[in-house]
Amino acid sequence: MGTYIMNNHFPAYVLYGPGTVARIEWDREKKRVLIITDRGLLKTGNIKRVHKVFPHADVYGEIVGEPTSEMVDAAVEYGRRGRYDLVIGIGGGSALDTAKIVAALLKGKESVTAVFGKDRLQPRQTRLGLIPTTAGTGSEASINSIIKDSTDGIKKSVISREMIPDWVVLDAELTMSLPAPITASTGMDALCHCIESALSLNANDFSVIYSYHGMKLLSKNIEQAVAEGTNLEARGAMLLGSFLGGLAITRAGTTAVHALSYPLGKRNIPHGVANGMLLPWILDYNLPACQDKMMELVPYLDSKKPLAAAEDIVALTMELVKTLPVPKTLAEVGIGEECLSELAAEAMEQKRLLVNNPRSMDQEAVETIYRKLLF
């Protein structure tokens, strides 16, 4: 029996189910409300749904792609000028990560680069609500915000319990218009969270509760959510699975999949796409170190064939990636062999993630994995 801490990093309230945005009860008395979202979502009706609940809210919709420190600092400055007492993030991980930092820094003077790292935030004085419209990052449940540093292009984390929102709404109706490729890539990100956290050296009896159930929901529903975007049941399962994945990585962390994906993100490869490419090959690499632990995943992975050995799990993830409308190789995203050494060197800098991996990795091993992704 291991010894570990069961932390209480959990939103105070979680509202789950279709149409639940209209049933938000918290903070409705607030008069100075800021909604943070991305430009793409401004064109949908999702913002109007939130506006019906908070009719006096201002909207900041300048988040584009994966957030940079410059982008986040601009959002923070906008928030400071408005002196808001409630920040609501609605959108994918980029909008949610930005909203978390805006709420945390709104009453202070720091830039986001000053708080990169762990536990560098002062106690948050602004209320925070999060409404995900993708089933992927699990940002609404995690203590992390991932931001690309504008000075060097490297993704860095703000890690603090101040990132945990006061409330979360998981309304699958808001995900119905998500295109199939984005549903697939964000869904793979969420599945990676669950699998990585289950195999992490920091996993424990408490964290795997979230990992396993999230894995079961995502594995069973990802293909249907991609193929039938209006399937509300599948969409809801994906949203809940993503949330559980966020809870899992807050407690156990991610591993080499995320470590190797960050250098790809620096080259503008979407995060979920990079994770999906890497997952089967990282599992294959980790096999010698965690076969028994991998076999514990079998009851939670949806498979048409019996999973009799850990190698079957690797094959299952490879087959899943093949069926989804996402890039499968580095060549498809414009990365060639000449980049591999540099990618490997950058991945080795992600020590906080590699230390969680069940099998140690050196730069040669990392480069070998990237090489397998070439074609």
Short mmCIF file of C-alpha atoms in Angstrom, two decimals:
data_model
loop_
_atom_site.label_atom_id
_atom_site.label_comp_id
_atom_site.label_asym_id
_atom_site.label_seq_id
_atom_site.Cartn_x
_atom_site.Cartn_y
_atom_site.Cartn_z
CA MET A 1 0.00 0.00 0.00
CA GLY A 2 1.43 3.36 -1.02
CA THR A 3 1.45 6.65 0.82
CA TYR A 4 0.08 9.72 -0.94
CA ILE A 5 -1.82 12.95 -0.47
CA MET A 6 -5.43 13.17 -1.66
CA ASN A 7 -5.71 16.87 -2.54
CA ASN A 8 -8.96 18.80 -2.75
CA HIS A 9 -8.28 20.55 -6.06
CA PHE A 10 -11.87 20.39 -7.27
CA PRO A 11 -14.32 23.07 -8.47
CA ALA A 12 -16.87 23.93 -5.78
CA TYR A 13 -19.77 23.32 -8.19
CA VAL A 14 -20.10 21.30 -11.39
CA LEU A 15 -23.27 21.47 -13.47
CA TYR A 16 -23.53 18.63 -16.02
CA GLY A 17 -26.12 17.95 -18.70
CA PRO A 18 -27.57 19.32 -21.94
CA GLY A 19 -28.98 22.82 -21.69
CA THR A 20 -27.44 23.47 -18.28
CA VAL A 21 -25.94 26.85 -19.23
CA ALA A 22 -29.44 28.31 -18.79
CA ARG A 23 -29.53 26.89 -15.26
CA ILE A 24 -26.42 28.61 -13.88
CA GLU A 25 -27.30 29.82 -10.40
CA TRP A 26 -24.00 31.14 -9.11
CA ASP A 27 -22.79 34.76 -9.26
CA ARG A 28 -25.86 36.00 -11.12
CA GLU A 29 -25.88 39.05 -8.86
CA LYS A 30 -22.47 40.16 -10.15
CA LYS A 31 -22.58 43.38 -12.16
CA ARG A 32 -19.03 43.55 -13.49
CA VAL A 33 -18.69 40.36 -15.50
CA LEU A 34 -16.13 39.56 -18.21
CA ILE A 35 -16.63 36.71 -20.68
CA ILE A 36 -13.37 35.54 -22.25
CA THR A 37 -13.59 33.51 -25.44
CA ASP A 38 -11.89 32.95 -28.78
CA ARG A 39 -12.67 34.67 -32.08
CA GLY A 40 -14.14 31.54 -33.62
CA LEU A 41 -16.72 31.16 -30.87
CA LEU A 42 -17.89 34.74 -31.29
CA LYS A 43 -19.59 33.59 -34.50
CA THR A 44 -21.67 30.93 -32.75
CA GLY A 45 -24.73 31.19 -30.54
CA ASN A 46 -22.91 29.91 -27.48
CA ILE A 47 -21.96 33.38 -26.26
CA LYS A 48 -25.59 34.49 -26.54
CA ARG A 49 -26.60 31.63 -24.27
CA VAL A 50 -24.22 32.85 -21.58
CA HIS A 51 -25.31 36.44 -22.14
CA LYS A 52 -28.89 35.48 -21.32
CA VAL A 53 -27.70 34.49 -17.86
CA PHE A 54 -25.30 37.44 -17.46
CA PRO A 55 -26.87 40.17 -19.63
CA HIS A 56 -24.50 42.91 -18.44
CA ALA A 57 -21.32 40.97 -19.22
CA ASP A 58 -18.61 42.38 -21.45
CA VAL A 59 -17.04 40.02 -23.99
CA TYR A 60 -13.33 39.76 -24.76
CA GLY A 61 -12.89 37.62 -27.86
CA GLU A 62 -9.30 38.15 -28.92
CA ILE A 63 -7.97 34.66 -28.22
CA VAL A 64 -6.62 33.14 -31.44
CA GLY A 65 -5.10 29.66 -31.66
CA GLU A 66 -3.01 28.51 -28.74
CA PRO A 67 -2.42 31.46 -26.38
CA THR A 68 0.88 33.30 -26.20
CA SER A 69 2.13 35.31 -23.25
CA GLU A 70 1.55 38.51 -25.24
CA MET A 71 -2.04 37.47 -25.94
CA VAL A 72 -2.67 36.64 -22.29
CA ASP A 73 -1.08 39.85 -21.01
CA ALA A 74 -3.38 41.84 -23.33
CA ALA A 75 -6.40 40.02 -21.89
CA VAL A 76 -5.19 40.64 -18.33
CA GLU A 77 -4.77 44.35 -19.05
CA TYR A 78 -8.28 44.51 -20.50
CA GLY A 79 -9.59 42.84 -17.34
CA ARG A 80 -7.75 45.24 -15.07
CA ARG A 81 -9.21 48.25 -16.83
CA GLY A 82 -12.72 46.88 -16.30
CA ARG A 83 -12.16 45.95 -12.64
CA TYR A 84 -14.34 42.87 -13.03
CA ASP A 85 -15.46 40.76 -10.10
CA LEU A 86 -16.39 37.68 -12.16
CA VAL A 87 -14.50 36.16 -15.10
CA ILE A 88 -16.18 33.49 -17.23
CA GLY A 89 -14.13 31.49 -19.70
CA ILE A 90 -16.05 29.81 -22.51
CA GLY A 91 -14.42 27.89 -25.33
CA GLY A 92 -11.63 25.39 -25.79
CA GLY A 93 -8.51 25.09 -23.70
CA SER A 94 -7.01 28.32 -25.03
CA ALA A 95 -9.91 30.45 -23.84
CA LEU A 96 -10.18 28.61 -20.52
CA ASP A 97 -6.44 28.78 -19.79
CA THR A 98 -6.49 32.50 -20.55
CA ALA A 99 -9.54 33.14 -18.37
CA LYS A 100 -7.92 31.33 -15.45
CA ILE A 101 -4.87 33.56 -15.60
CA VAL A 102 -6.90 36.73 -16.09
CA ALA A 103 -8.95 35.95 -12.98
CA ALA A 104 -5.79 35.19 -11.01
CA LEU A 105 -3.85 38.30 -12.08
CA LEU A 106 -6.68 40.80 -12.47
CA LYS A 107 -6.19 42.45 -9.05
CA GLY A 108 -2.38 42.40 -9.23
CA LYS A 109 0.38 43.88 -11.37
CA GLU A 110 2.31 40.85 -12.61
CA SER A 111 2.67 39.70 -16.19
CA VAL A 112 2.04 36.06 -16.99
CA THR A 113 5.75 35.38 -17.57
CA ALA A 114 6.39 36.39 -13.94
CA VAL A 115 4.20 33.55 -12.69
CA PHE A 116 5.39 30.72 -14.96
CA GLY A 117 6.16 27.73 -12.76
CA LYS A 118 4.53 26.28 -9.68
CA ASP A 119 2.74 28.07 -6.84
CA ARG A 120 3.76 31.59 -7.83
CA LEU A 121 0.27 33.10 -7.76
CA GLN A 122 -1.20 35.15 -4.95
CA PRO A 123 -4.65 34.09 -3.68
CA ARG A 124 -7.22 34.80 -6.37
CA GLN A 125 -9.61 37.66 -5.52
CA THR A 126 -11.87 37.37 -8.57
CA ARG A 127 -14.58 34.76 -9.02
CA LEU A 128 -14.06 32.33 -11.89
CA GLY A 129 -16.48 30.19 -13.89
CA LEU A 130 -15.50 27.94 -16.81
CA ILE A 131 -17.64 26.54 -19.63
CA PRO A 132 -15.77 24.21 -22.02
CA THR A 133 -17.00 23.89 -25.61
CA THR A 134 -14.53 21.17 -26.58
CA ALA A 135 -13.91 17.79 -24.97
CA GLY A 136 -10.15 17.80 -24.77
CA THR A 137 -7.91 19.81 -22.50
CA GLY A 138 -9.74 19.30 -19.21
CA SER A 139 -8.56 22.83 -18.34
CA GLU A 140 -11.79 23.41 -16.42
CA ALA A 141 -10.65 20.80 -13.89
CA SER A 142 -6.88 21.30 -13.76
CA ILE A 143 -4.49 23.49 -11.80
CA ASN A 144 -2.55 24.26 -15.01
CA SER A 145 -2.67 26.90 -17.69
CA ILE A 146 -0.41 26.23 -20.67
CA ILE A 147 0.90 29.34 -22.42
CA LYS A 148 3.43 29.75 -25.22
CA ASP A 149 6.16 32.16 -24.11
CA SER A 150 6.33 34.86 -26.80
CA THR A 151 10.05 35.36 -26.19
CA ASP A 152 11.18 31.83 -27.08
CA GLY A 153 8.11 30.03 -28.47
CA ILE A 154 8.20 27.38 -25.75
CA LYS A 155 5.02 26.27 -24.01
CA LYS A 156 5.20 26.89 -20.27
CA SER A 157 2.86 26.26 -17.37
CA VAL A 158 1.30 28.32 -14.64
CA ILE A 159 0.59 25.73 -11.94
CA SER A 160 -1.40 26.71 -8.87
CA ARG A 161 -4.54 25.76 -6.99
CA GLU A 162 -5.67 29.32 -7.78
CA MET A 163 -6.37 27.99 -11.28
CA ILE A 164 -9.27 25.88 -9.98
CA PRO A 165 -12.57 27.61 -10.88
CA ASP A 166 -15.42 28.32 -8.49
CA TRP A 167 -17.86 26.61 -10.85
CA VAL A 168 -17.92 24.62 -14.08
CA VAL A 169 -20.72 23.97 -16.57
CA LEU A 170 -20.51 20.87 -18.78
CA ASP A 171 -23.22 21.42 -21.41
CA ALA A 172 -22.88 19.09 -24.39
CA GLU A 173 -25.18 21.27 -26.50
CA LEU A 174 -22.32 23.77 -26.73
CA THR A 175 -20.09 21.18 -28.44
CA MET A 176 -22.51 20.13 -31.18
CA SER A 177 -21.08 22.43 -33.88
CA LEU A 178 -17.49 21.29 -33.33
CA PRO A 179 -16.03 20.01 -36.65
CA ALA A 180 -14.99 16.35 -36.85
CA PRO A 181 -11.20 16.98 -37.04
CA ILE A 182 -11.29 19.17 -33.91
CA THR A 183 -13.55 16.69 -32.12
CA ALA A 184 -10.99 13.99 -32.97
CA SER A 185 -7.86 15.91 -31.96
CA THR A 186 -9.28 17.29 -28.72
CA GLY A 187 -10.73 13.89 -27.91
CA MET A 188 -7.30 12.30 -28.33
CA ASP A 189 -5.85 14.92 -26.00
CA ALA A 190 -8.40 13.95 -23.36
CA LEU A 191 -7.75 10.23 -23.87
CA CYS A 192 -4.02 10.86 -23.51
CA HIS A 193 -4.67 12.61 -20.20
CA CYS A 194 -6.48 9.57 -18.87
CA ILE A 195 -3.99 6.98 -20.14
CA GLU A 196 -0.89 8.96 -19.19
CA SER A 197 -2.17 9.78 -15.71
CA ALA A 198 -3.03 6.10 -15.15
CA LEU A 199 0.51 5.03 -16.09
CA SER A 200 2.30 7.94 -14.45
CA LEU A 201 4.73 7.18 -11.65
CA ASN A 202 2.64 9.61 -9.59
CA ALA A 203 -0.59 7.64 -10.10
CA ASN A 204 -2.27 6.33 -6.97
CA ASP A 205 -5.46 4.58 -5.87
CA PHE A 206 -7.25 7.94 -5.75
CA SER A 207 -6.12 9.43 -9.07
CA VAL A 208 -6.89 6.33 -11.14
CA ILE A 209 -10.57 6.58 -10.23
CA TYR A 210 -10.71 9.59 -12.53
CA SER A 211 -8.28 8.15 -15.08
CA TYR A 212 -10.14 4.89 -15.55
CA HIS A 213 -13.68 6.27 -15.74
CA GLY A 214 -12.62 9.08 -18.06
CA MET A 215 -10.82 6.56 -20.26
CA LYS A 216 -13.92 4.39 -20.46
CA LEU A 217 -16.17 7.27 -21.52
CA LEU A 218 -13.71 8.63 -24.09
CA SER A 219 -12.68 5.30 -25.58
CA LYS A 220 -16.29 4.22 -26.03
CA ASN A 221 -17.57 7.48 -27.53
CA ILE A 222 -14.81 9.24 -29.47
CA GLU A 223 -15.48 7.56 -32.83
CA GLN A 224 -19.21 8.12 -32.58
CA ALA A 225 -18.78 11.77 -31.55
CA VAL A 226 -16.55 12.29 -34.59
CA ALA A 227 -18.87 10.48 -37.01
CA GLU A 228 -22.14 11.82 -35.60
CA GLY A 229 -21.51 15.33 -34.35
CA THR A 230 -25.14 15.81 -33.31
CA ASN A 231 -25.17 12.72 -31.08
CA LEU A 232 -25.84 14.42 -27.76
CA GLU A 233 -25.18 11.33 -25.66
CA ALA A 234 -21.75 10.77 -27.21
CA ARG A 235 -20.93 14.47 -26.93
CA GLY A 236 -21.91 14.48 -23.27
CA ALA A 237 -19.81 11.41 -22.52
CA MET A 238 -16.80 13.04 -24.18
CA LEU A 239 -17.27 16.23 -22.18
CA LEU A 240 -17.47 14.34 -18.89
CA GLY A 241 -14.52 12.14 -19.84
CA SER A 242 -12.45 15.21 -20.61
CA PHE A 243 -13.36 16.75 -17.24
CA LEU A 244 -12.33 13.55 -15.44
CA GLY A 245 -9.07 13.55 -17.38
CA GLY A 246 -8.40 17.06 -16.08
CA LEU A 247 -8.99 15.88 -12.52
CA ALA A 248 -6.66 12.92 -13.13
CA ILE A 249 -3.70 14.92 -14.45
CA THR A 250 -4.08 17.42 -11.61
CA ARG A 251 -3.39 14.53 -9.26
CA ALA A 252 -0.97 12.34 -11.24
CA GLY A 253 0.40 14.48 -14.07
CA THR A 254 1.14 13.57 -17.67
CA THR A 255 4.18 11.77 -19.04
CA ALA A 256 6.36 11.47 -22.15
CA VAL A 257 3.48 11.94 -24.60
CA HIS A 258 3.05 15.52 -23.47
CA ALA A 259 6.80 16.06 -23.08
CA LEU A 260 7.38 15.15 -26.73
CA SER A 261 4.32 17.04 -27.94
CA TYR A 262 5.47 20.44 -26.65
CA PRO A 263 8.28 20.85 -29.21
CA LEU A 264 5.72 20.07 -31.92
CA GLY A 265 3.42 22.70 -30.45
CA LYS A 266 6.25 25.21 -30.72
CA ARG A 267 6.07 24.52 -34.48
CA ASN A 268 2.33 25.23 -34.51
CA ILE A 269 1.15 21.63 -34.52
CA PRO A 270 -2.16 21.53 -32.60
CA HIS A 271 -1.72 20.00 -29.18
CA GLY A 272 -4.25 17.20 -29.60
CA VAL A 273 -2.85 16.27 -33.02
CA ALA A 274 0.65 15.96 -31.57
CA ASN A 275 -0.53 13.89 -28.61
CA GLY A 276 -2.53 11.56 -30.85
CA MET A 277 0.48 10.89 -33.08
CA LEU A 278 2.73 10.18 -30.12
CA LEU A 279 0.50 8.07 -27.86
CA PRO A 280 0.91 4.65 -29.54
CA TRP A 281 4.68 5.02 -29.88
CA ILE A 282 5.16 6.15 -26.29
CA LEU A 283 3.06 3.24 -25.07
CA ASP A 284 5.18 0.91 -27.19
CA TYR A 285 8.37 2.38 -25.72
CA ASN A 286 7.03 2.09 -22.16
CA LEU A 287 5.95 -1.57 -22.53
CA PRO A 288 9.01 -3.15 -20.86
CA ALA A 289 8.53 -1.00 -17.77
CA CYS A 290 4.79 -1.24 -17.15
CA GLN A 291 3.15 -4.24 -18.81
CA ASP A 292 1.18 -5.18 -15.69
CA LYS A 293 0.01 -1.61 -15.19
CA MET A 294 -1.03 -1.37 -18.82
CA MET A 295 -3.10 -4.52 -18.49
CA GLU A 296 -5.06 -2.79 -15.71
CA LEU A 297 -6.39 -0.46 -18.42
CA VAL A 298 -8.08 -3.29 -20.36
CA PRO A 299 -11.55 -3.06 -18.71
CA TYR A 300 -11.71 0.64 -19.55
CA LEU A 301 -10.72 0.54 -23.23
CA ASP A 302 -13.38 -0.09 -25.85
CA SER A 303 -12.19 -2.77 -28.24
CA LYS A 304 -13.84 -5.07 -30.75
CA LYS A 305 -11.05 -7.60 -30.17
CA PRO A 306 -9.89 -9.15 -26.88
CA LEU A 307 -6.97 -7.29 -25.30
CA ALA A 308 -4.96 -10.26 -24.11
CA ALA A 309 -1.58 -8.55 -23.82
CA ALA A 310 -0.16 -5.09 -23.34
CA GLU A 311 0.95 -5.13 -26.98
CA ASP A 312 -2.75 -5.31 -27.93
CA ILE A 313 -3.32 -1.97 -26.20
CA VAL A 314 -0.58 -0.40 -28.30
CA ALA A 315 -2.19 -1.84 -31.44
CA LEU A 316 -5.60 -0.56 -30.35
CA THR A 317 -4.37 3.02 -29.98
CA MET A 318 -2.58 2.85 -33.33
CA GLU A 319 -5.77 1.64 -35.01
CA LEU A 320 -7.82 4.37 -33.32
CA VAL A 321 -5.53 7.11 -34.60
CA LYS A 322 -5.73 5.62 -38.12
CA THR A 323 -9.52 5.83 -38.10
CA LEU A 324 -9.72 9.46 -36.97
CA PRO A 325 -9.54 12.50 -39.30
CA VAL A 326 -6.22 13.76 -37.92
CA PRO A 327 -2.65 13.78 -39.29
CA LYS A 328 -0.79 10.57 -38.51
CA THR A 329 2.81 11.48 -39.43
CA LEU A 330 5.24 14.36 -39.07
CA ALA A 331 5.47 14.57 -42.84
CA GLU A 332 1.77 15.46 -42.98
CA VAL A 333 2.37 18.50 -40.77
CA GLY A 334 5.51 19.65 -42.58
CA ILE A 335 8.24 18.35 -40.26
CA GLY A 336 11.18 16.52 -41.80
CA GLU A 337 14.13 14.44 -40.65
CA GLU A 338 16.37 17.51 -40.36
CA CYS A 339 14.27 18.67 -37.37
CA LEU A 340 14.51 15.50 -35.28
CA SER A 341 17.66 16.26 -33.30
CA GLU A 342 16.39 19.70 -32.34
CA LEU A 343 12.97 18.32 -31.41
CA ALA A 344 14.58 15.69 -29.17
CA ALA A 345 16.77 18.24 -27.42
CA GLU A 346 13.75 20.43 -26.70
CA ALA A 347 11.71 17.48 -25.43
CA MET A 348 14.46 16.61 -22.95
CA GLU A 349 13.90 20.02 -21.35
CA GLN A 350 10.44 18.88 -20.20
CA LYS A 351 11.88 17.27 -17.08
CA ARG A 352 8.77 17.76 -14.93
CA LEU A 353 6.87 15.48 -17.36
CA LEU A 354 9.60 12.99 -18.21
CA VAL A 355 10.18 12.27 -14.53
CA ASN A 356 6.62 10.88 -14.38
CA ASN A 357 7.17 8.49 -17.28
CA PRO A 358 7.29 4.80 -16.28
CA ARG A 359 10.46 4.25 -18.34
CA SER A 360 13.36 6.68 -18.33
CA MET A 361 14.25 8.36 -21.61
CA ASP A 362 17.43 9.83 -23.01
CA GLN A 363 17.76 12.04 -26.06
CA GLU A 364 18.55 9.12 -28.34
CA ALA A 365 15.37 7.33 -27.31
CA VAL A 366 13.31 10.48 -27.88
CA GLU A 367 14.79 11.02 -31.33
CA THR A 368 14.05 7.40 -32.22
CA ILE A 369 10.38 7.91 -31.35
CA TYR A 370 10.18 11.06 -33.48
CA ARG A 371 11.82 9.13 -36.33
CA LYS A 372 9.05 6.51 -36.18
CA LEU A 373 6.54 9.32 -36.71
CA LEU A 374 8.16 10.63 -39.88
CA PHE A 375 6.14 8.68 -42.47
#
